[in-house]
Coordinates of C-alpha atoms in Angstrom, one line a residue:
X1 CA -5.5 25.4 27.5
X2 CA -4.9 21.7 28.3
X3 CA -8.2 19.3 27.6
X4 CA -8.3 16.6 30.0
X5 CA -9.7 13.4 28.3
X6 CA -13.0 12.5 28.8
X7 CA -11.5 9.2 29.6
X8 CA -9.3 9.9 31.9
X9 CA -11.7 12.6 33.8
X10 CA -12.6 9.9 36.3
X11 CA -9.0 9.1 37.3
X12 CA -8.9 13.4 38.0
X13 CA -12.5 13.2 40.0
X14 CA -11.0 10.2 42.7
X15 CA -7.4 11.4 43.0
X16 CA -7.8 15.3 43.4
X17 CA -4.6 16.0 41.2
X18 CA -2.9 19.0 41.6
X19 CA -1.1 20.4 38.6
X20 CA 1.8 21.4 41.0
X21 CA 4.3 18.8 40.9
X22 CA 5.4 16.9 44.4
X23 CA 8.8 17.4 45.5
X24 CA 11.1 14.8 45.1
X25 CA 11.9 12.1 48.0
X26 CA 15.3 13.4 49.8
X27 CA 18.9 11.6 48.8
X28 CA 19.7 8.6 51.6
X29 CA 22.4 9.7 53.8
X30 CA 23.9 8.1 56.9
X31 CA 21.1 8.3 59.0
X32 CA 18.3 5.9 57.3
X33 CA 19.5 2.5 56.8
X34 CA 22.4 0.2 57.7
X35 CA 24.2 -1.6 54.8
X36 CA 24.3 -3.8 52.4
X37 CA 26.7 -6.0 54.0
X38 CA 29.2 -8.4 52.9
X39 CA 27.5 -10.7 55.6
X40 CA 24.5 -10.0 57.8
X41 CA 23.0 -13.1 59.8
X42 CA 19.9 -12.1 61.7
X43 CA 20.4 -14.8 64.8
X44 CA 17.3 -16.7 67.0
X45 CA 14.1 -15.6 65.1
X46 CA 11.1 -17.3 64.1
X47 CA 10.4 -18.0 61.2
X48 CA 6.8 -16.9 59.5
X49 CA 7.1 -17.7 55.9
X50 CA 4.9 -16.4 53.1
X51 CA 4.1 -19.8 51.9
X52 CA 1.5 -20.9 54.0
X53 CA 4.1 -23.2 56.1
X54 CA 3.4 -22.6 60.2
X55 CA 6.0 -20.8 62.0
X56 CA 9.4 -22.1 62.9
X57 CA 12.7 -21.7 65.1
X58 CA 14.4 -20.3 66.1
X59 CA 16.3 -19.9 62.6
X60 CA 19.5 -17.6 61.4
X61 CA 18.9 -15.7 58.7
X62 CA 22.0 -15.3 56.2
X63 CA 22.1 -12.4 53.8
X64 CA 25.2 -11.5 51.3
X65 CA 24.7 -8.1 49.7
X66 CA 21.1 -7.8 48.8
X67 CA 20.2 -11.3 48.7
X68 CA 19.3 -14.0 51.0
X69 CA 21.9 -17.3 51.6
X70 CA 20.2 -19.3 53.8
X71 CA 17.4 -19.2 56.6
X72 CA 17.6 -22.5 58.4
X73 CA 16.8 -23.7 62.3
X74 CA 19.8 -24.1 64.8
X75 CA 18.3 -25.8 67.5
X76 CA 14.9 -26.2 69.3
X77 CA 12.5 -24.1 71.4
X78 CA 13.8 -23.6 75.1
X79 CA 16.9 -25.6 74.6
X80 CA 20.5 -23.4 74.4
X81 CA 21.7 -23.5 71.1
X82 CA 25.0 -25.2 70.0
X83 CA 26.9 -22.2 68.5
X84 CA 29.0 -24.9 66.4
X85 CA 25.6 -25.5 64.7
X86 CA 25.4 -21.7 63.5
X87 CA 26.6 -20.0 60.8
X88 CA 29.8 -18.1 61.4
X89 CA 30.4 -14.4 61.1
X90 CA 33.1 -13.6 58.2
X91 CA 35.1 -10.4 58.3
X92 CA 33.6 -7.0 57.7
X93 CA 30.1 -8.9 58.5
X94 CA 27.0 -7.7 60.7
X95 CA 25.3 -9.9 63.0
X96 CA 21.9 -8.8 65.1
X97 CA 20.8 -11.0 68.0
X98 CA 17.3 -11.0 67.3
X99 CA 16.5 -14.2 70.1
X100 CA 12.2 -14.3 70.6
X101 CA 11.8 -12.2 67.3
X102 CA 9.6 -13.2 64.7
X103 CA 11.0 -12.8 61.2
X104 CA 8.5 -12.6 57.8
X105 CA 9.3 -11.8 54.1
X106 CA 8.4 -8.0 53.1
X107 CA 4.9 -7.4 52.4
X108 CA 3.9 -6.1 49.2
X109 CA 1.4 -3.1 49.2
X110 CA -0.5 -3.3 46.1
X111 CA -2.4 0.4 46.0
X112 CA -0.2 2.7 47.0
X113 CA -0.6 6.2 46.6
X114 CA 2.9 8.1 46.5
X115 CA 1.3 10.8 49.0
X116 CA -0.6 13.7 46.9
X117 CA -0.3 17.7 46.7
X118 CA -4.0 18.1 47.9
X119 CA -3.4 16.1 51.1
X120 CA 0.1 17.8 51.8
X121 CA 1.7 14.2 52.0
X122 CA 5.2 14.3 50.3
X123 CA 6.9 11.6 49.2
X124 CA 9.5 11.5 52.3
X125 CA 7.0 11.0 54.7
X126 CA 5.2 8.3 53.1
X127 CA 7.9 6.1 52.2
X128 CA 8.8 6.6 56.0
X129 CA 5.0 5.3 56.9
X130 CA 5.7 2.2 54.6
X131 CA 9.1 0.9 55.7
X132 CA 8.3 1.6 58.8
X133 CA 5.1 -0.9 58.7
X134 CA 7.6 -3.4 57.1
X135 CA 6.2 -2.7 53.7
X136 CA 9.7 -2.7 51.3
X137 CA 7.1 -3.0 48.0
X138 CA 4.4 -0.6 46.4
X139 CA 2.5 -1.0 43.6
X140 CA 1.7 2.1 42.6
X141 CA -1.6 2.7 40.7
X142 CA -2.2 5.2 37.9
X143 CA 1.0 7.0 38.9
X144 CA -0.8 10.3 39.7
X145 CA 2.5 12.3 40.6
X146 CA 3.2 11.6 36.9
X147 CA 4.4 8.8 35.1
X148 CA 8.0 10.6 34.8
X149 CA 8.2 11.3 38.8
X150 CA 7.2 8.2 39.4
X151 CA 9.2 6.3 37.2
X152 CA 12.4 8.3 38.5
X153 CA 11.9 7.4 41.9
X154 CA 11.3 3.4 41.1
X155 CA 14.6 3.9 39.7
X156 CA 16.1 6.0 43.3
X157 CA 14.5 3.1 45.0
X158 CA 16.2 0.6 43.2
X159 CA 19.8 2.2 43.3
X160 CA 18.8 2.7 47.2
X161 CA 19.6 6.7 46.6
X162 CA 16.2 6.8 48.6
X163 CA 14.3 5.7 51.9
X164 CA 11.7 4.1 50.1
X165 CA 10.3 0.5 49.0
X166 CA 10.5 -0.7 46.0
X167 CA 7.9 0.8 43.5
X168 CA 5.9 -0.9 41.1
X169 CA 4.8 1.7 38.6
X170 CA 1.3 1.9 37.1
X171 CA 0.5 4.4 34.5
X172 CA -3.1 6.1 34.5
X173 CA -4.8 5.3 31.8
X174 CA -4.1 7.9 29.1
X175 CA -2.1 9.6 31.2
X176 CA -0.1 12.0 29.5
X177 CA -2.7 12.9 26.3
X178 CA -4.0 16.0 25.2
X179 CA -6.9 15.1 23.7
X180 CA -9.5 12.0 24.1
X181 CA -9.0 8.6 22.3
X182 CA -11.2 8.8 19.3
X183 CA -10.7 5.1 18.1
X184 CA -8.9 1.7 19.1
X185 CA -5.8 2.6 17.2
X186 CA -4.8 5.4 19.5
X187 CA -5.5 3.5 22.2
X188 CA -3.1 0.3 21.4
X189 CA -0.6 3.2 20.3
X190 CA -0.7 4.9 23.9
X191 CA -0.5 1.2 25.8
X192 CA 3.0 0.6 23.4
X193 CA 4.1 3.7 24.1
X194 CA 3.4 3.3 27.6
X195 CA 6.0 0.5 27.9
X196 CA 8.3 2.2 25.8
X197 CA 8.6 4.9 28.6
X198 CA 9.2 1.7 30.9
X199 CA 5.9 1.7 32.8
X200 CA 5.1 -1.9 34.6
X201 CA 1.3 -1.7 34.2
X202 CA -1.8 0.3 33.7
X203 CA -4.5 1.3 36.0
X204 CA -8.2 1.9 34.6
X205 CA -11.5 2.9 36.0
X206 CA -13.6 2.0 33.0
X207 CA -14.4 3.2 29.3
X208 CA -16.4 2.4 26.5
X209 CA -16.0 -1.7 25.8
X210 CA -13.9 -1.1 22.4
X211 CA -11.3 0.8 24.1
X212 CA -11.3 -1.4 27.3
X213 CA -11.0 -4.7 25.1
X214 CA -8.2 -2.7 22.5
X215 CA -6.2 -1.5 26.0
X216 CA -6.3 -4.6 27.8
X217 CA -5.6 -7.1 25.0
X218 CA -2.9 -4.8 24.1
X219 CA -1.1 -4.2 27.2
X220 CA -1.5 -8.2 27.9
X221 CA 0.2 -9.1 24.4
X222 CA 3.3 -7.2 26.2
X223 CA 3.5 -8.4 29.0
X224 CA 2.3 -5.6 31.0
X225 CA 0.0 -6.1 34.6
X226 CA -3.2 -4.4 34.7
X227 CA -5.8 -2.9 37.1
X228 CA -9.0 -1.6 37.4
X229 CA -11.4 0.4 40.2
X230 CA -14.6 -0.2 37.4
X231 CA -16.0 3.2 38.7
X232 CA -19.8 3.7 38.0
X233 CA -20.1 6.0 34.9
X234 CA -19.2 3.0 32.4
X235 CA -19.6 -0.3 34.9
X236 CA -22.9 -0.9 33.2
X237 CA -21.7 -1.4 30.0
X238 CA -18.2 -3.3 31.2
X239 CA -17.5 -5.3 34.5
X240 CA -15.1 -7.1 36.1
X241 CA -16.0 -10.2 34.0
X242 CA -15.6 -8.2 30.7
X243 CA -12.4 -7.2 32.1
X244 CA -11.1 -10.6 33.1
X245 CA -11.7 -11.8 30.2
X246 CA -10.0 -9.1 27.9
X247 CA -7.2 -9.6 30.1
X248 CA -7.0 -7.7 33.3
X249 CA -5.1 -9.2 35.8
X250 CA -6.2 -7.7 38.9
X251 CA -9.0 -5.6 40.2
X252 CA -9.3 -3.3 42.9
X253 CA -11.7 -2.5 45.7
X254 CA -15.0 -3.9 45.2
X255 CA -16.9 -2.3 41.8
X256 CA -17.7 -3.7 39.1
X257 CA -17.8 -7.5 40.8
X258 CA -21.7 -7.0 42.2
X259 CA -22.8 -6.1 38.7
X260 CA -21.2 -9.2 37.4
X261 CA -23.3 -10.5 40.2
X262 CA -26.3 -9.2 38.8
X263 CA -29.6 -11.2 38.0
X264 CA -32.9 -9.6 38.2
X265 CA -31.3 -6.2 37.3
X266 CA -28.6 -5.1 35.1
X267 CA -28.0 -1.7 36.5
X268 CA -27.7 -0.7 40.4
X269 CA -30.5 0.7 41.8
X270 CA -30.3 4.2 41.4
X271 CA -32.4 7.0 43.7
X272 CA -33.6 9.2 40.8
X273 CA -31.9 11.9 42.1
X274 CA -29.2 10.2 42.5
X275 CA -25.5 12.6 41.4
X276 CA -22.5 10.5 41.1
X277 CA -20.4 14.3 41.5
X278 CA -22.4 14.2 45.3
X279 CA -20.0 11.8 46.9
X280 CA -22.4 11.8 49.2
X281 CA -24.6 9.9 47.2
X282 CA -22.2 7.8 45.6
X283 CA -21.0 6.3 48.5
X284 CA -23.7 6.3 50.4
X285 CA -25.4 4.2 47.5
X286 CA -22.4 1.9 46.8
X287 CA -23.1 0.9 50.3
X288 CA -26.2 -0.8 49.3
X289 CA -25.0 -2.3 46.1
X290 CA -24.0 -6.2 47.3
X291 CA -27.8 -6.6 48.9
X292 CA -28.3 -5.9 45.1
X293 CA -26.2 -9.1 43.7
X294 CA -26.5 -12.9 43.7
X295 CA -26.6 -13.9 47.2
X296 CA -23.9 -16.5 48.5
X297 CA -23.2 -19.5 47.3
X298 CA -26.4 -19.4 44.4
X299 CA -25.4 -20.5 41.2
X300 CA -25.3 -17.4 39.4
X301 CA -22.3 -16.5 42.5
X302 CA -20.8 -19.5 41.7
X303 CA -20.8 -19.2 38.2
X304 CA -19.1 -15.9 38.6
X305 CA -16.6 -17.2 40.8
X306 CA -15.7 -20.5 38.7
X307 CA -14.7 -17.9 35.6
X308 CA -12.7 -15.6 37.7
X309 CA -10.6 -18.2 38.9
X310 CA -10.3 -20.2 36.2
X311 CA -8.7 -17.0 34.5
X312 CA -6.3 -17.3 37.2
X313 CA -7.5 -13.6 38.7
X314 CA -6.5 -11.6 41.5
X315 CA -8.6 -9.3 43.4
X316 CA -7.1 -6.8 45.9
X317 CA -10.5 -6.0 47.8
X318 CA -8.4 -2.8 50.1
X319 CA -11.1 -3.5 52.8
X320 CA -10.0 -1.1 54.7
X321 CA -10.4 2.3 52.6
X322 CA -14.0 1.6 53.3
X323 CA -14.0 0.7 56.7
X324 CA -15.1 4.2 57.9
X325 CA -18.2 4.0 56.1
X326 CA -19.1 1.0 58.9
X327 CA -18.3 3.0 61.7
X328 CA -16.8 6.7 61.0
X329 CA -16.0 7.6 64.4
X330 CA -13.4 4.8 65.2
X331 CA -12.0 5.8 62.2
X332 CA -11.8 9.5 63.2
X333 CA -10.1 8.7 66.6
X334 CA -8.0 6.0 65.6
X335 CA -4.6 6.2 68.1
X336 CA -2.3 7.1 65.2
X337 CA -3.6 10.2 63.8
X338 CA -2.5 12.7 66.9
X339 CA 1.5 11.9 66.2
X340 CA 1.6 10.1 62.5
X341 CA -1.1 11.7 60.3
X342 CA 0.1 15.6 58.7
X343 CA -2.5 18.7 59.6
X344 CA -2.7 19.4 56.1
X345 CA -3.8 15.6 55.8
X346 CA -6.7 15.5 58.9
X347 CA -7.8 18.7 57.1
X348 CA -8.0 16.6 54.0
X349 CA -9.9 13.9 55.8
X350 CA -12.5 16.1 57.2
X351 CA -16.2 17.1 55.2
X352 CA -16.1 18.5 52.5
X353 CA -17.8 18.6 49.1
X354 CA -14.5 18.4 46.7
X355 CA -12.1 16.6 48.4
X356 CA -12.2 12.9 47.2
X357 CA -13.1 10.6 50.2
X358 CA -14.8 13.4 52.4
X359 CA -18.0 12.8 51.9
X360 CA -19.1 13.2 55.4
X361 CA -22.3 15.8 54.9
X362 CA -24.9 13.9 56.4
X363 CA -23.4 10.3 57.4
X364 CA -25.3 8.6 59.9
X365 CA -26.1 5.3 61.4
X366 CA -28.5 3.5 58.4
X367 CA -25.3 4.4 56.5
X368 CA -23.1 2.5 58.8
X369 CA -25.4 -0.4 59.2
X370 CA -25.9 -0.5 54.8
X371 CA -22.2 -0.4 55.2
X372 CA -21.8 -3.5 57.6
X373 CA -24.5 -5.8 55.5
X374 CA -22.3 -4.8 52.4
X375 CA -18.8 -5.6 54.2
X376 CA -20.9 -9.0 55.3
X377 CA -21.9 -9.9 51.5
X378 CA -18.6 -8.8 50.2
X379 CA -16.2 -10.5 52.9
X380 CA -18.3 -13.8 52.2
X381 CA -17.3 -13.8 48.6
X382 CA -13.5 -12.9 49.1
X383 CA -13.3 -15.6 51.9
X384 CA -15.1 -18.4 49.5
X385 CA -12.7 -16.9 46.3
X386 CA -9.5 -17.5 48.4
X387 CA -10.7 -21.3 49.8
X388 CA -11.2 -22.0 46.4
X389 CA -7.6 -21.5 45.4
X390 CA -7.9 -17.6 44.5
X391 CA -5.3 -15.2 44.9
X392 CA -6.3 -12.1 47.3
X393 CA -4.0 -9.7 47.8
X394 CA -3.2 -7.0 50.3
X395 CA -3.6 -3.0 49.6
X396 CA -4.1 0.2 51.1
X397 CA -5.0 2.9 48.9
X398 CA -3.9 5.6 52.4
X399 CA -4.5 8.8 52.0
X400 CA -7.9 8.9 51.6
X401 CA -11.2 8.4 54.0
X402 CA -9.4 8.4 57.3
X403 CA -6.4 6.1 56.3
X404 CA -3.0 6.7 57.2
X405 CA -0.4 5.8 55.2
X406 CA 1.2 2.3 56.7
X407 CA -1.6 2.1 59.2
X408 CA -4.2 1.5 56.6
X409 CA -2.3 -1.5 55.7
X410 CA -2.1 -3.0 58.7
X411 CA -5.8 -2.5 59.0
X412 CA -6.1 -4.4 56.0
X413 CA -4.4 -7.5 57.2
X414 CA -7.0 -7.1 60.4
X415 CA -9.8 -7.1 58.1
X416 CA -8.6 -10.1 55.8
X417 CA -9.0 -11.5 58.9
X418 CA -12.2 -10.6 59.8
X419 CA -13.3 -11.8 56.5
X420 CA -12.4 -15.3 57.4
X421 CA -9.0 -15.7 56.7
X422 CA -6.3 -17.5 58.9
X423 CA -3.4 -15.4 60.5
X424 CA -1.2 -17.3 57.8
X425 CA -3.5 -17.0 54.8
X426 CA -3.5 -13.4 55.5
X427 CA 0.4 -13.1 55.9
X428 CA 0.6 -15.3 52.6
X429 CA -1.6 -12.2 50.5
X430 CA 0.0 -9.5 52.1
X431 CA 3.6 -11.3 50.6
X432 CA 3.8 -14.2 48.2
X433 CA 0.3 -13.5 46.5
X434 CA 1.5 -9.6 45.9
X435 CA 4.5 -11.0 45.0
X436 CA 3.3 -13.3 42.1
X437 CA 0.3 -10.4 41.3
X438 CA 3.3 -8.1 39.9
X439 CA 5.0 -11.4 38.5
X440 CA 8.2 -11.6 41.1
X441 CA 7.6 -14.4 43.0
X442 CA 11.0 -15.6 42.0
X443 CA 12.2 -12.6 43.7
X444 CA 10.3 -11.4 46.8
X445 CA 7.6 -12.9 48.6
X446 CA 8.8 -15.2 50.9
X447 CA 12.5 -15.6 52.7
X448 CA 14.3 -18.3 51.1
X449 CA 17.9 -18.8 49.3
X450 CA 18.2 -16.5 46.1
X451 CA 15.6 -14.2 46.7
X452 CA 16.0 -10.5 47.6
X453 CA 16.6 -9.3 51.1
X454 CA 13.4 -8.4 52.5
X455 CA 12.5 -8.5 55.6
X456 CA 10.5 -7.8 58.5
X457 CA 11.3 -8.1 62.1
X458 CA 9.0 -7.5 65.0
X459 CA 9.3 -8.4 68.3
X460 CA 5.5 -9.9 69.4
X461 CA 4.1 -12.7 67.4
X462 CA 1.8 -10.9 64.8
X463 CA -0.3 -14.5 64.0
X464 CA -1.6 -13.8 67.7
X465 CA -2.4 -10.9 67.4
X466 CA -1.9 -8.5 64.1
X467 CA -2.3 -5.3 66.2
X468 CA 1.7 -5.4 67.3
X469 CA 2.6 -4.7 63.8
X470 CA 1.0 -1.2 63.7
X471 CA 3.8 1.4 64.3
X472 CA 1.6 2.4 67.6
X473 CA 2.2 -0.9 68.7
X474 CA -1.1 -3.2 70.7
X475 CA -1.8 -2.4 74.2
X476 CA -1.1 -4.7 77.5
X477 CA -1.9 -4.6 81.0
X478 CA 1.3 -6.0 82.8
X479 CA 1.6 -8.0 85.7
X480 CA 2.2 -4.7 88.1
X481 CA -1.0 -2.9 87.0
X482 CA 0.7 -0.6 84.6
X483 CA -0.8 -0.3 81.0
X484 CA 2.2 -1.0 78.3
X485 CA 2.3 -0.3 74.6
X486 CA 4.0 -2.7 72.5
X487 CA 7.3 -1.6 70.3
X488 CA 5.9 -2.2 66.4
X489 CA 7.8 -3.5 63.9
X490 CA 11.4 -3.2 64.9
X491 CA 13.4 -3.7 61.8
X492 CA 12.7 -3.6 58.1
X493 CA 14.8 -4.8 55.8
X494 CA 14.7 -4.1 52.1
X495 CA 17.6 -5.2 49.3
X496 CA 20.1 -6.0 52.0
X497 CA 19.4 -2.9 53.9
X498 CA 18.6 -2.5 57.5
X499 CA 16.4 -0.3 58.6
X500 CA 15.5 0.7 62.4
X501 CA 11.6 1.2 61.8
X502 CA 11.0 2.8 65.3
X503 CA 13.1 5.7 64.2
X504 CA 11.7 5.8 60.8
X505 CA 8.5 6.4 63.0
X506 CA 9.7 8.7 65.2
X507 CA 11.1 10.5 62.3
X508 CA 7.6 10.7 60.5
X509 CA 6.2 12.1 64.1
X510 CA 9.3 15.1 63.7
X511 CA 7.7 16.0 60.5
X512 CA 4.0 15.9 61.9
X513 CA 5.5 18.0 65.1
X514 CA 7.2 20.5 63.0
X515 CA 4.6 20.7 60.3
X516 CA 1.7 21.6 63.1
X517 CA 4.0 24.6 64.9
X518 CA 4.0 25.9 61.3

């Protein structure tokens, strides 16, 4: 009988494993993605960078194989453009007239789940979801199809055998073990053999301090990223302060940063009958946990703060795997789940006391308005984190609580904004800062010379107005009366690779079709 380590229970009790292995992600034939080419210029867009620079254009877009020649303007707004002042087209070369486009570098999803047996989401249909939100990176966090599968498919990805983004792999931590870590020794031995097997990371939810300090220091001496959800049953004893300062390099969600916050307690508040198996209870609690911290801008906060950055820290809040708790029916009959989201995954999504994330039993409204003061608290510090020069990344962690794969990330770019940040602040986390948070800034991250092909085109300017980037596009009211739907992202292009992301959609929407006449 195989022993599941007491360690590693946790990561079991939030992801649902199943012991049944997902299938594997379908070769790439002829009808998914155009290229590479010898020569593609995208002609006319303009330009959103990932650097924080304001738009510009319109610009031509160069790419040569898999990586990017030049992007630079050839003319001015309403003014026809002098072709002699364009880049020419070389034999064998592609050329798409993108004119009133708006062009920006891939973004970089840093929690996503590869899909899952228990919410019936193979690996096809969500790498669909993702490139066809313009999302040509994952990081993917504890690797819960199996380091192996996972591994093999970052690989796939990278050779372009697949329809997929690029995957960042994140092993669980002790993943693969038959038996619990007993002292510091088997813990450094699992993190070296963890990057033998060619792992980029680990992902954590909290142990006891010797093995957190031994795994950390360890995976940092080799050069490996690292991050944490610091779930309840050991954030007591370690937070995100402990963690940052043993070396963790980013941390996810929310926990573990109010307890750091702590000054007048040093464990949450508790009910006494309070059972962290009763998801119910656990969420329903965590929604009361920032009233619980330093407020705003008090010195203990700053304090806090001050450390985290000056340990150069990133935090990837994924606002928007929580967002139901504020108001679960807008999350129930949000306009994608009737064509995008599988049956086996609304079933997933709806009460129940052991799937992870459906803790529906008795929510109510003094949940929902705990849930807003706690978004209030927590967006406040995020906000303050980036002004002060902190990196804040973008992440989904789909497949859970109402989230649709692809969706859910676009919701989190909405709610960066909410938080506070500019329409360009938030394109900057969701690309360069993911970018540098799994060290590739030199590679992805924003569209310039030498970098990798990735891009996203979309036809709507997404600064205005985020909402045209979901693959259900915004809503408009035109000029005749009749009520319009905008078109989504139009074209994703990862590695040199074109991609039409409206039939990407529509092929998700075949699978959802066929999948409910089953």
């Amino acid at each position: 009988m195989r022993i599941i380590p007491v360690l590693f229970l946790a990561l079991f009790l939030c992801t649902c494993v199943s012991a049944q292995q997902m299938p594997e992600a379908p070769d790439r034939d002829g009808s998914f993605g155009e290229g590479p080419f010898p020569q593609l210029i995208l002609r006319g867009l303009t330009l959103i960078n990932g650097n924080g620079a304001p738009p510009i254009g319109p610009v031509d877009i160069v790419v040569e194989g898999n990586k990017i020649v030049s992007a630079r303007t050839v003319g001015n707004p309403g003014v026809p453009i002098n072709v002699n002042r364009r880049p020419k087209l070389k034999d064998g070369g592609r050329e798409i007239d993108c004119t009133g486009m708006y062009a920006l570098p891939g973004f970089v999803d840093m929690h996503g789940h590869t899909g899952g047996r228990a919410q019936g989401a193979e690996a096809d249909y969500v790498y669909k979801l993702w490139l066809g939100h313009g999302i040509t990176t994952i990081r993917e966090p504890g690797s819960f199809n199996g380091i192996d599968w996972v591994l093999k498919h970052k690989r796939r990805s990278a050779a372009n055998e697949i329809v997929a983004p690029r995957i960042i792999a994140y092993t669980g931590f002790g993943m693969g073990r038959e038996d619990p870590f007993t002292d510091v020794e088997q813990v450094k031995e699992w993190i070296r053999e963890n990057q033998r097997k060619g792992s980029d990371g680990i992902k954590l939810f909290g142990t006891r301090p010797d093995f957190m300090q031994a795994a950390l220091e360890t995976n940092k001496e080799l050069g490996l990223g690292s991050a944490c959800h610091h779930a309840q049953m050991d954030v007591g004893r370690w937070n995100v302060l402990n963690s940052a300062r043993a070396g963790l390099t980013s941390m996810e969600h929310w926990y573990g940063l109010p307890e750091a916050l702590f000054t007048d307690r040093t464990i949450q508040d508790y009910p006494v009958d309070y059972n962290y198996q009763d998801e119910q209870d656990r969420f329903g609690e965590a929604g009361r946990l920032w009233k619980q911290a330093a407020p705003p801008y008090s010195d203990h906060w700053n304090a806090v703060m001050d450390e985290l950055l000056e340990l150069d820290f990133t935090i990837n809040p994924t606002f928007n795997i929580y967002d139901a708790n504020r108001d679960v029916m807008r999350a129930r009959n949000a306009d994608w789940h009737d064509e995008y989201t599988m049956p086996s995954l609304w079933k997933f999504f709806q009460p129940s006391r052991t799937a992870h994330g459906s803790y529906w039993h008795r929510w109510g409204t003094e949940q929902e308005v705990d849930w807003k003061e706690n978004y209030r608290l927590w967006m406040t510090f995020i906000n303050e984190y980036k002004n002060r020069g902190g990196r804040v990344t973008a992440g989904s962690d789909s497949g859970y609580i109402y989230q649709t794969y692809g969706f859910g990330y676009i919701r989190e770019l909405e709610l960066l904004r909410e938080a506070g940040f500019h329409p360009l602040e938030v394109i900057r986390s969701a690309t360069l800062y993911g970018a540098e948070a799994i060290g590739m800034e030199d590679e992805i991250g924003t569209i310039e010379a030498g970098k990798l092909a990735d891009i996203v085109i979309v036809g709507e300017n997404p600064l205005a107005d985020l909402k045209v980037l979901y693959g259900t596009g915004a809503t408009r009211l035109a000029d005749d009366g009749s009520v319009t739907t905008t078109s989504g992202i139009l074209y994703t292009v990862k590695d040199g690779i074109v991609y039409d992301a409206v039939k990407l959609r529509e092929d998700v929407k075949r699978m959802v079709r066929e999948a409910k006449q089953r």
